[in-house]
mmCIF file of the C-alpha atoms, coordinates in Angstrom:
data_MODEL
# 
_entry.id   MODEL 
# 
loop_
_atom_site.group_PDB 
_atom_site.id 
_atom_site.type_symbol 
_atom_site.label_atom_id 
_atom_site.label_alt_id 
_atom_site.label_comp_id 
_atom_site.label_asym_id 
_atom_site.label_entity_id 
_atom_site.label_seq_id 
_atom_site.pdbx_PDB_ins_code 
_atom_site.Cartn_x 
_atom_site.Cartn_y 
_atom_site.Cartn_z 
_atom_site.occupancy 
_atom_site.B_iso_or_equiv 
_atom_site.pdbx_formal_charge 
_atom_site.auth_seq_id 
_atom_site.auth_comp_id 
_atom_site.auth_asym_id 
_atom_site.auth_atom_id 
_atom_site.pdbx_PDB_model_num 
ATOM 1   C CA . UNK A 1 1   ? 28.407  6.131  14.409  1.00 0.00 ? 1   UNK A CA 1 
ATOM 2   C CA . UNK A 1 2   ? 30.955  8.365  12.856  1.00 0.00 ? 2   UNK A CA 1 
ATOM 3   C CA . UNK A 1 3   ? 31.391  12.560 13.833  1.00 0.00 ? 3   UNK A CA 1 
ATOM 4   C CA . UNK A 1 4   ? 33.351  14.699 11.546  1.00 0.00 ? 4   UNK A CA 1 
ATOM 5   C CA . UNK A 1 5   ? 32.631  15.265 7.496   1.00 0.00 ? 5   UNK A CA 1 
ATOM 6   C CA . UNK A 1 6   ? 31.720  11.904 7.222   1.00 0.00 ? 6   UNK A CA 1 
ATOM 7   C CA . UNK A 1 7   ? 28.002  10.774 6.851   1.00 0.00 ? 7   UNK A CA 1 
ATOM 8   C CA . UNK A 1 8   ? 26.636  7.226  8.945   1.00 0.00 ? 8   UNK A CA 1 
ATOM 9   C CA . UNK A 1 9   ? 24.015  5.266  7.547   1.00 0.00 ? 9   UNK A CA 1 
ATOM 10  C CA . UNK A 1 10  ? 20.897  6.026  9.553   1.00 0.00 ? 10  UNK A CA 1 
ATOM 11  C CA . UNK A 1 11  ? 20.058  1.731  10.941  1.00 0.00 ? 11  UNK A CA 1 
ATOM 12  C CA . UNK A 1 12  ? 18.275  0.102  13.728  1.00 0.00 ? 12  UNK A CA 1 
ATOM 13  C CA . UNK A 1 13  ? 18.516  0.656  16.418  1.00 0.00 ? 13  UNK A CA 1 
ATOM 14  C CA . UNK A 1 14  ? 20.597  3.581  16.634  1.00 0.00 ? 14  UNK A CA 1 
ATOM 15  C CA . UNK A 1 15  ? 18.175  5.454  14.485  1.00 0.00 ? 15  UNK A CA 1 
ATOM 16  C CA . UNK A 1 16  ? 14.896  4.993  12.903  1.00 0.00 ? 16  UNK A CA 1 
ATOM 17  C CA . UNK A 1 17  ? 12.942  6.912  10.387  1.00 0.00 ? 17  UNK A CA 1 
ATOM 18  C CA . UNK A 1 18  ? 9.766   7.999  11.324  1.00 0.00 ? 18  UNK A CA 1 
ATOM 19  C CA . UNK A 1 19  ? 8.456   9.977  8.084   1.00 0.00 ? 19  UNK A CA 1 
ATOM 20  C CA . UNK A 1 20  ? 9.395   11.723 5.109   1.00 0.00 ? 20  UNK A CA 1 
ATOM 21  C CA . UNK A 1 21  ? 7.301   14.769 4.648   1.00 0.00 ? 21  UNK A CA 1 
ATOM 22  C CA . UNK A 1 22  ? 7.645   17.986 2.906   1.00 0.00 ? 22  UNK A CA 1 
ATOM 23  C CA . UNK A 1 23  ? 11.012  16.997 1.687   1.00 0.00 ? 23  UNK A CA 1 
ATOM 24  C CA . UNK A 1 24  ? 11.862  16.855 5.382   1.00 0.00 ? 24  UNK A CA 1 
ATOM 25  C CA . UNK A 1 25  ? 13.098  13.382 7.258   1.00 0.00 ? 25  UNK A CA 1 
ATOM 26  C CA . UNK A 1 26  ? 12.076  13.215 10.802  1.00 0.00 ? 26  UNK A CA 1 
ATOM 27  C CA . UNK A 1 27  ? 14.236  10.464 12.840  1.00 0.00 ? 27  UNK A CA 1 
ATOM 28  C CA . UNK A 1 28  ? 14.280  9.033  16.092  1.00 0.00 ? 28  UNK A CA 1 
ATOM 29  C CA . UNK A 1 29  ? 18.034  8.772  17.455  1.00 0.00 ? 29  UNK A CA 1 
ATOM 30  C CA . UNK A 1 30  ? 19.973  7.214  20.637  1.00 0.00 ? 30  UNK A CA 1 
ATOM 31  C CA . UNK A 1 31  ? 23.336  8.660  19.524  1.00 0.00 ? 31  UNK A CA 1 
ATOM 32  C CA . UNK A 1 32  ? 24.159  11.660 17.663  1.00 0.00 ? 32  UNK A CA 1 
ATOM 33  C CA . UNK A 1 33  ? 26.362  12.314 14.454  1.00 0.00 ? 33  UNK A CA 1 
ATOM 34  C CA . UNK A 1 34  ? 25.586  12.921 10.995  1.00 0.00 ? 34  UNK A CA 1 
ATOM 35  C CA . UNK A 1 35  ? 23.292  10.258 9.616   1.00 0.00 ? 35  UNK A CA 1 
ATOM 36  C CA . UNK A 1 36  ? 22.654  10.236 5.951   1.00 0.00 ? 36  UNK A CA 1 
ATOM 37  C CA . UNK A 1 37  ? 19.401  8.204  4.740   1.00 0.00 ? 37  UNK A CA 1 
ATOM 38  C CA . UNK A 1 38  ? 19.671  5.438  1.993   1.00 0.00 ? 38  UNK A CA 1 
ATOM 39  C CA . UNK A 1 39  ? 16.361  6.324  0.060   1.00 0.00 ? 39  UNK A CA 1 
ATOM 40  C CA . UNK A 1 40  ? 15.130  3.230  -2.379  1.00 0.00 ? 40  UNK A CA 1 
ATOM 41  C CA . UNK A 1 41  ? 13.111  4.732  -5.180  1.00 0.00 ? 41  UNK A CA 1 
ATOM 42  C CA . UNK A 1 42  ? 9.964   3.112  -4.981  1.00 0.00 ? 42  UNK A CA 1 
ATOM 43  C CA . UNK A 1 43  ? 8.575   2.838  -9.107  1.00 0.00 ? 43  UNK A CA 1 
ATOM 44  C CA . UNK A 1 44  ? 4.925   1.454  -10.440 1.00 0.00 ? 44  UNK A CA 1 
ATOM 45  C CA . UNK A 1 45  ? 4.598   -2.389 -10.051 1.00 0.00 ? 45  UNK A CA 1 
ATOM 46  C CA . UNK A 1 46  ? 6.316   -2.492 -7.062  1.00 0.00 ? 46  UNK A CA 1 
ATOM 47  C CA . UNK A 1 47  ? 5.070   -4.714 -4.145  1.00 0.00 ? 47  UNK A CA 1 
ATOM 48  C CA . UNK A 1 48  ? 5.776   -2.660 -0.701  1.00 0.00 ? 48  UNK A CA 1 
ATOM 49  C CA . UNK A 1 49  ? 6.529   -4.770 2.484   1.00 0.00 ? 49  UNK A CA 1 
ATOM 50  C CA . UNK A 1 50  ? 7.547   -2.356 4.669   1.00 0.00 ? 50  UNK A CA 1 
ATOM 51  C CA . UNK A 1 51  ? 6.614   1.355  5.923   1.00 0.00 ? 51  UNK A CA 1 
ATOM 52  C CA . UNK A 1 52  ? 6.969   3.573  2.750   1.00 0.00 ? 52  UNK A CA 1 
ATOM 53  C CA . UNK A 1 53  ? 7.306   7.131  1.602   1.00 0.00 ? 53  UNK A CA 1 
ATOM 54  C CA . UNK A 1 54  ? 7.606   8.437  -1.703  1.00 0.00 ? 54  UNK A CA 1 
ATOM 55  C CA . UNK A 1 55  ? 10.306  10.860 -3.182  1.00 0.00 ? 55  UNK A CA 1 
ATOM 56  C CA . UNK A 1 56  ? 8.947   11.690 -6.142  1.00 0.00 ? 56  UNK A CA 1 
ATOM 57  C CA . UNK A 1 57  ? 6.171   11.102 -8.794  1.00 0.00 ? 57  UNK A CA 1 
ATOM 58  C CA . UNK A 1 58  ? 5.680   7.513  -10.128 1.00 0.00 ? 58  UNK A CA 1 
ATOM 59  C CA . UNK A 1 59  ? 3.689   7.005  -13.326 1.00 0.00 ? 59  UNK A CA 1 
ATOM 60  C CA . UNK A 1 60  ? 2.780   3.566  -15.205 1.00 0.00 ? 60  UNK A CA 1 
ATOM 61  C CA . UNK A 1 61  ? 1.364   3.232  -19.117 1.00 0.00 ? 61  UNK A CA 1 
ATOM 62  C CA . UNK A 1 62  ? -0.903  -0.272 -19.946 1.00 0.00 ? 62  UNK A CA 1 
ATOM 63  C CA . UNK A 1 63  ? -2.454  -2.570 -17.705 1.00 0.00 ? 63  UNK A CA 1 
ATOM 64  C CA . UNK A 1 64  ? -1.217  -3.687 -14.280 1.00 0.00 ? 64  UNK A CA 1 
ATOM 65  C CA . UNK A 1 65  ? -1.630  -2.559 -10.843 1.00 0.00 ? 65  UNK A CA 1 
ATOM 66  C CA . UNK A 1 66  ? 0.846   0.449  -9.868  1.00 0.00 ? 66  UNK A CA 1 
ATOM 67  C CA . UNK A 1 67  ? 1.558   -0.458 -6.260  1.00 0.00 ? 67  UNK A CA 1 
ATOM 68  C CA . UNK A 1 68  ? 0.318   -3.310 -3.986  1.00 0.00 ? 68  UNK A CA 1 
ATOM 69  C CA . UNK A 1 69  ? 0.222   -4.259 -0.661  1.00 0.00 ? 69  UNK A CA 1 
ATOM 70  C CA . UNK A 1 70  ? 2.224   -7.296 0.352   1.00 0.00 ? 70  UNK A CA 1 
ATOM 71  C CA . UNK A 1 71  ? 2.562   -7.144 4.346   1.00 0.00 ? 71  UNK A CA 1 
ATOM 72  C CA . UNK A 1 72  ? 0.056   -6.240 7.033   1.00 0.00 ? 72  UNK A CA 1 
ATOM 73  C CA . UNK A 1 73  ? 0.506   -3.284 9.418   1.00 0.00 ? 73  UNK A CA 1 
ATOM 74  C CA . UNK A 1 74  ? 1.982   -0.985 7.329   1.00 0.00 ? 74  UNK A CA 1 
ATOM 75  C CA . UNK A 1 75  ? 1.977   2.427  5.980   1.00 0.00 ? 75  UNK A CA 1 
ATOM 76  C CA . UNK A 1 76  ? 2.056   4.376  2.520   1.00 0.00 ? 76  UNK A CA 1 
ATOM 77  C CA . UNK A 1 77  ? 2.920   7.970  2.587   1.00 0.00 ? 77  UNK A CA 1 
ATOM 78  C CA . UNK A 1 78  ? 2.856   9.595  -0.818  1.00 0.00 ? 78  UNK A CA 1 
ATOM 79  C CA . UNK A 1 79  ? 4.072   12.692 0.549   1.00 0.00 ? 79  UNK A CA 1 
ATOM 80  C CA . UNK A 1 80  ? 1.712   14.737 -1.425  1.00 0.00 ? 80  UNK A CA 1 
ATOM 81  C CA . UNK A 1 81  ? 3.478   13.034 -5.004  1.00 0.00 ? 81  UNK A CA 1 
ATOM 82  C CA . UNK A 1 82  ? 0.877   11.535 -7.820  1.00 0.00 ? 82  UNK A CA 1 
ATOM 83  C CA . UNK A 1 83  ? 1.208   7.788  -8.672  1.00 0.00 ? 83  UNK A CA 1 
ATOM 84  C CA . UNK A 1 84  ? -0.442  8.261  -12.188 1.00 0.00 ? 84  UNK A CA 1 
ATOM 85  C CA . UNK A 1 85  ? -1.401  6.189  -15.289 1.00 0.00 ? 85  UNK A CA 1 
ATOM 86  C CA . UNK A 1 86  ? -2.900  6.514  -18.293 1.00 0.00 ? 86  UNK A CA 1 
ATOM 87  C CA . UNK A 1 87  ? -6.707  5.619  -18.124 1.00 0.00 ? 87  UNK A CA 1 
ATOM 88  C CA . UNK A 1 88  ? -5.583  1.908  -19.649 1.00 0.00 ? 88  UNK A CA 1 
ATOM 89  C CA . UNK A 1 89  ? -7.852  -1.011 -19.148 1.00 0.00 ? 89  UNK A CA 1 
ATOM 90  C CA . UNK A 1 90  ? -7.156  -3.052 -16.064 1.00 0.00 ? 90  UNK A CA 1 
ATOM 91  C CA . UNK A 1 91  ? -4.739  -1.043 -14.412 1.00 0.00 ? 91  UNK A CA 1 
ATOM 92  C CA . UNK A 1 92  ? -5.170  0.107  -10.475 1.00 0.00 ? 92  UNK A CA 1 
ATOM 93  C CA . UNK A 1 93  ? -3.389  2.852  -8.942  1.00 0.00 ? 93  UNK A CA 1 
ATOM 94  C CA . UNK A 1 94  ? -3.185  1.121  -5.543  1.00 0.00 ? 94  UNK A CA 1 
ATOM 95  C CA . UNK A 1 95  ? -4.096  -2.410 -4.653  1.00 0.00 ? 95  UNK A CA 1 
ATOM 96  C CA . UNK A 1 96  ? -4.874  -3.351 -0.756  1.00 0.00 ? 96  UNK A CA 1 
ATOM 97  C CA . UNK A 1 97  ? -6.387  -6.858 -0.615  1.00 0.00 ? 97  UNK A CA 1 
ATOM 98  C CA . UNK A 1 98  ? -6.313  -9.564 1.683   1.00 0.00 ? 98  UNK A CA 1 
ATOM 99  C CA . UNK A 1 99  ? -4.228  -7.061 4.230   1.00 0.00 ? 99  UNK A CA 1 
ATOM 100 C CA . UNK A 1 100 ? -4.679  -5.789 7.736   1.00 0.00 ? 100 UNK A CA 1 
ATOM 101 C CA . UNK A 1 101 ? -3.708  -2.457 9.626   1.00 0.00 ? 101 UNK A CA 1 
ATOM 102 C CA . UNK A 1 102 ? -2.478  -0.548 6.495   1.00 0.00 ? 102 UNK A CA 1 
ATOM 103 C CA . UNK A 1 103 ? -2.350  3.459  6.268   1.00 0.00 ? 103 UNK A CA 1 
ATOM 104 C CA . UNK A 1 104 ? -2.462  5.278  3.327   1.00 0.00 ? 104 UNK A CA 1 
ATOM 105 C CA . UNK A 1 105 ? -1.718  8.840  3.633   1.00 0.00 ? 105 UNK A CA 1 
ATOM 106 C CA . UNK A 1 106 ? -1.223  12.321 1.275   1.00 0.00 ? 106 UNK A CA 1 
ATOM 107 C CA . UNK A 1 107 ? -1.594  10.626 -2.268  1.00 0.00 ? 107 UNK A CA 1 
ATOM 108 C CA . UNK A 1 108 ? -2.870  11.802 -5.570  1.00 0.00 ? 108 UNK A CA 1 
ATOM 109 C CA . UNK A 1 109 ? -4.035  9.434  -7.790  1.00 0.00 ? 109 UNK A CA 1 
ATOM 110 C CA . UNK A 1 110 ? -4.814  9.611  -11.310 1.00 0.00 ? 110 UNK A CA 1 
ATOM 111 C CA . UNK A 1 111 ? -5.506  8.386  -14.939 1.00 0.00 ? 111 UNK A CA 1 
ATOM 112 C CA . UNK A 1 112 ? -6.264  4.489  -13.675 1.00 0.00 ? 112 UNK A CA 1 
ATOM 113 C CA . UNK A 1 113 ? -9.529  2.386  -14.557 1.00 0.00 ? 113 UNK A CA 1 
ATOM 114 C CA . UNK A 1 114 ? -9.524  2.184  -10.300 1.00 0.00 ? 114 UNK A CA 1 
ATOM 115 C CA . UNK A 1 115 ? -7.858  4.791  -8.566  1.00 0.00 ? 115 UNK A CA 1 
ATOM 116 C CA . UNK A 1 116 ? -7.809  2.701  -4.979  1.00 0.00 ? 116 UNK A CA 1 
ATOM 117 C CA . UNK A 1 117 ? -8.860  -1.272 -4.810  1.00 0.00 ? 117 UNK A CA 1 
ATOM 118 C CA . UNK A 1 118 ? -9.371  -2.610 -1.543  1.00 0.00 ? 118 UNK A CA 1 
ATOM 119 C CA . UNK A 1 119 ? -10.806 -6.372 -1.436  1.00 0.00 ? 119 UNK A CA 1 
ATOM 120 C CA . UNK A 1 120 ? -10.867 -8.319 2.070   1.00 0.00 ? 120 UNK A CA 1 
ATOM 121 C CA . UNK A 1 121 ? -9.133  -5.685 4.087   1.00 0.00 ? 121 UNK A CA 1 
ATOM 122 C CA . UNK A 1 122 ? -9.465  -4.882 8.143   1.00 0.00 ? 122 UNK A CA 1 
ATOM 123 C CA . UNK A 1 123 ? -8.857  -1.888 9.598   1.00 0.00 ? 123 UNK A CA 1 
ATOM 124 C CA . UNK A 1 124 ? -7.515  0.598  7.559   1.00 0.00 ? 124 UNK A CA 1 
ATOM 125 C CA . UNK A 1 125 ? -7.029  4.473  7.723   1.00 0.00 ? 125 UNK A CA 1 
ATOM 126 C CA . UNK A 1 126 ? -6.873  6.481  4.654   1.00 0.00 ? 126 UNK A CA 1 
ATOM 127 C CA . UNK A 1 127 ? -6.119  9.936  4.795   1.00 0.00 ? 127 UNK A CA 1 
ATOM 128 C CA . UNK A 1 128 ? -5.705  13.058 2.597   1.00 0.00 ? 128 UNK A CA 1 
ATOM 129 C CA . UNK A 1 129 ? -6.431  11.290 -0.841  1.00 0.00 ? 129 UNK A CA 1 
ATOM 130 C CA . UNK A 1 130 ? -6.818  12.708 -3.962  1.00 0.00 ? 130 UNK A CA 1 
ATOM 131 C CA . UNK A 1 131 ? -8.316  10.463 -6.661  1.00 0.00 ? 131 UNK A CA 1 
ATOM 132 C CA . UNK A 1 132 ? -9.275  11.792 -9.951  1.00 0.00 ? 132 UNK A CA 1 
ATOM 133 C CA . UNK A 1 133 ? -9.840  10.826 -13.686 1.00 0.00 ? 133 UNK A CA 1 
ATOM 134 C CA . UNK A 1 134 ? -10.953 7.190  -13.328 1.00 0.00 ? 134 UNK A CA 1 
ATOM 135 C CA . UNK A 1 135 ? -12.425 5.165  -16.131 1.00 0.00 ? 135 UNK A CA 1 
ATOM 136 C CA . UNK A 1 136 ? -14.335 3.292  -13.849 1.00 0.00 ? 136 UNK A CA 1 
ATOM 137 C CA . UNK A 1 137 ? -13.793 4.084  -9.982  1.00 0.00 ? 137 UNK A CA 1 
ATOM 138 C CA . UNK A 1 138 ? -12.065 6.150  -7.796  1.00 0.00 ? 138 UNK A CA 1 
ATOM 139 C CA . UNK A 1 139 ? -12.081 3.905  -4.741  1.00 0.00 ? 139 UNK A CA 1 
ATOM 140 C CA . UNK A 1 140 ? -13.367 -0.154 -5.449  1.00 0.00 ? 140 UNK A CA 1 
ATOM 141 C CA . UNK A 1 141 ? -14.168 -1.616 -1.891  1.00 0.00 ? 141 UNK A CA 1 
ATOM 142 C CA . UNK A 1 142 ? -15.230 -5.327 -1.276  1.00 0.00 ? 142 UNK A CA 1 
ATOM 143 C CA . UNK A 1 143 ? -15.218 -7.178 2.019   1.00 0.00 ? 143 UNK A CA 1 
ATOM 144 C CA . UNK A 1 144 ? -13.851 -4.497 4.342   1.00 0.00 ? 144 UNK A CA 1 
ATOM 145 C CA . UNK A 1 145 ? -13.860 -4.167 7.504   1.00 0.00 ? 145 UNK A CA 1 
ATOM 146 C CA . UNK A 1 146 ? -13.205 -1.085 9.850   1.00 0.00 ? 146 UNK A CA 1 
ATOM 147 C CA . UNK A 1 147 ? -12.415 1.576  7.757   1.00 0.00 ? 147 UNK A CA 1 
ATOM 148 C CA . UNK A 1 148 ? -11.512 5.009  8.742   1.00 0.00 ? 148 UNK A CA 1 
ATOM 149 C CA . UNK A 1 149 ? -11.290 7.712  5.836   1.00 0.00 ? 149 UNK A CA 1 
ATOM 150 C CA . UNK A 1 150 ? -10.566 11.578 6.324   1.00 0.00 ? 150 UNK A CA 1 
ATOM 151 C CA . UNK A 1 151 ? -9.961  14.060 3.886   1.00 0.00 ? 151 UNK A CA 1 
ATOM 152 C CA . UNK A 1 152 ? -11.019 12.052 0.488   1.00 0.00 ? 152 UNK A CA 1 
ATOM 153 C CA . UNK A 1 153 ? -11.243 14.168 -2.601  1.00 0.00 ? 153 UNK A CA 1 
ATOM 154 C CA . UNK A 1 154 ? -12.852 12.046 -5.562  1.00 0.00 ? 154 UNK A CA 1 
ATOM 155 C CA . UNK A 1 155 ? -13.952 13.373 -8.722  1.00 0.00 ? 155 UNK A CA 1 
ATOM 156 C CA . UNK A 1 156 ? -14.057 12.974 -12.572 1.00 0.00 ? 156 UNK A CA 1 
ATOM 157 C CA . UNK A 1 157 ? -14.570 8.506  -12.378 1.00 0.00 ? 157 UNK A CA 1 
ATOM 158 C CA . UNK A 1 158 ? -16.769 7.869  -14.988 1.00 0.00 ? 158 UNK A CA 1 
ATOM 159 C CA . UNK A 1 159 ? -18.613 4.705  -13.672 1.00 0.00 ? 159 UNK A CA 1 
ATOM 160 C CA . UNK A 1 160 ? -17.913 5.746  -9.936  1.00 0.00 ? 160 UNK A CA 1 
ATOM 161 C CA . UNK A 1 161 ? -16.480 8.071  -7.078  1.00 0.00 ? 161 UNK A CA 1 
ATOM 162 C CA . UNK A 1 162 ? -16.309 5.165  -4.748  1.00 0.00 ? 162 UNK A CA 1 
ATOM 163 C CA . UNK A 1 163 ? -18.254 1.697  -5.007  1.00 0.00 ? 163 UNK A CA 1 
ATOM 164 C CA . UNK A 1 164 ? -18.702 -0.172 -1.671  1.00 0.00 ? 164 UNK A CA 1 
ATOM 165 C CA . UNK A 1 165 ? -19.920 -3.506 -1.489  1.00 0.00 ? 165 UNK A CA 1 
ATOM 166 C CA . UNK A 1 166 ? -20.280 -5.873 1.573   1.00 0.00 ? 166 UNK A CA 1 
ATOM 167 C CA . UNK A 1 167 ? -18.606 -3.163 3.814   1.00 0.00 ? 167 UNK A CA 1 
ATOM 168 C CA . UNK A 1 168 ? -18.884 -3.212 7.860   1.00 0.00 ? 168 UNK A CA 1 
ATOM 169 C CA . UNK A 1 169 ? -18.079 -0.176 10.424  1.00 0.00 ? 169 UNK A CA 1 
ATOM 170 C CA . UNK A 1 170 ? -17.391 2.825  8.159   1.00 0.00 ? 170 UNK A CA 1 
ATOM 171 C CA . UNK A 1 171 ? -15.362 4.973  11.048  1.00 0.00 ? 171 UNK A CA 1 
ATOM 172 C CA . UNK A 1 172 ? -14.735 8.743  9.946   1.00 0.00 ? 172 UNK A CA 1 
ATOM 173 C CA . UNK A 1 173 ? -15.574 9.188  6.662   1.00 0.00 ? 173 UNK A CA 1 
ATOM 174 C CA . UNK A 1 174 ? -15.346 12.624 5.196   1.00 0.00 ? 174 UNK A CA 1 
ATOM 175 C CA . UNK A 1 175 ? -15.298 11.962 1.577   1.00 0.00 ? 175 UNK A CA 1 
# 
């Protein structure tokens, strides 16, 4: 670590990010200076492997799937930002499949064909999700196990709010 005007790079395991809310990081420190955060803009198509928060508003146009799940045991905070589209065939706001222990927290979602698809998933917590304006559904679940959902706002999908098929222990659920 550096003290003075200049900034350290907030690493492991001197310092660890816990969240990004509000426009407000929240860290967890063993030494004290002036830690600066390196922020990697997360855009639409991405693949996110690690515990993720977004900065800002991420939008995609056409078919495709905006962001997907590629690791187990790890969280999405949106932070209250929109991942949008617009309403184009074939495109998913967020994909979850084959994945286990994943959060997914504070999004709005909008202008997809499926607003959330979650396909051979265990134990996963949703919470504080907005989904609206869906050509098909808001929230596609298949094969999923041990879900806990709180706070889910889902309106305007023309085919469906939320389609569950072959589902198993449905924990809190205030859709």
């Amino acid at each position: 670590h550096t003290d003075g005007d200049t900034f350290t790079l907030c690493t492991s395991p001197q310092c660890e990010k816990i969240s990004f809310t509000n426009n407000l990081f929240k860290f967890n420190v063993t030494t004290f200076t002036i830690y600066t955060a390196q922020v990697t803009p997360i855009a639409c198509g991405d693949t996110i492997t690690k515990n993720t928060t977004l900065i800002s508003d991420i939008s995609m146009t056409g078919a495709g799937t905006c962001l997907t799940f590629g690791a187990d045991d790890i969280f999405l905070d949106c932070s209250g930002f929109k991942i949008g589209g617009d309403q184009s065939f074939s495109s998913t706001g967020i994909l979850i499949a084959h994945r286990q222990r994943v959060n997914v927290s504070h999004c709005f979602i909008t202008g997809f064909e499926n607003g959330m698809n979650m396909t051979n998933v265990s134990i996963t917590k949703l919470n504080d999700i907005n989904i609206t304006n869906m050509t098909v559904d808001g929230v596609y679940i298949l094969n999923l196990t041990n879900i806990d959902a709180q706070d889910m706002h889902l309106t305007k999908s023309i085919v469906h709010e939320i389609e569950i098929i072959n589902t198993t222990k449905i924990g809190r659920a205030h859709v």
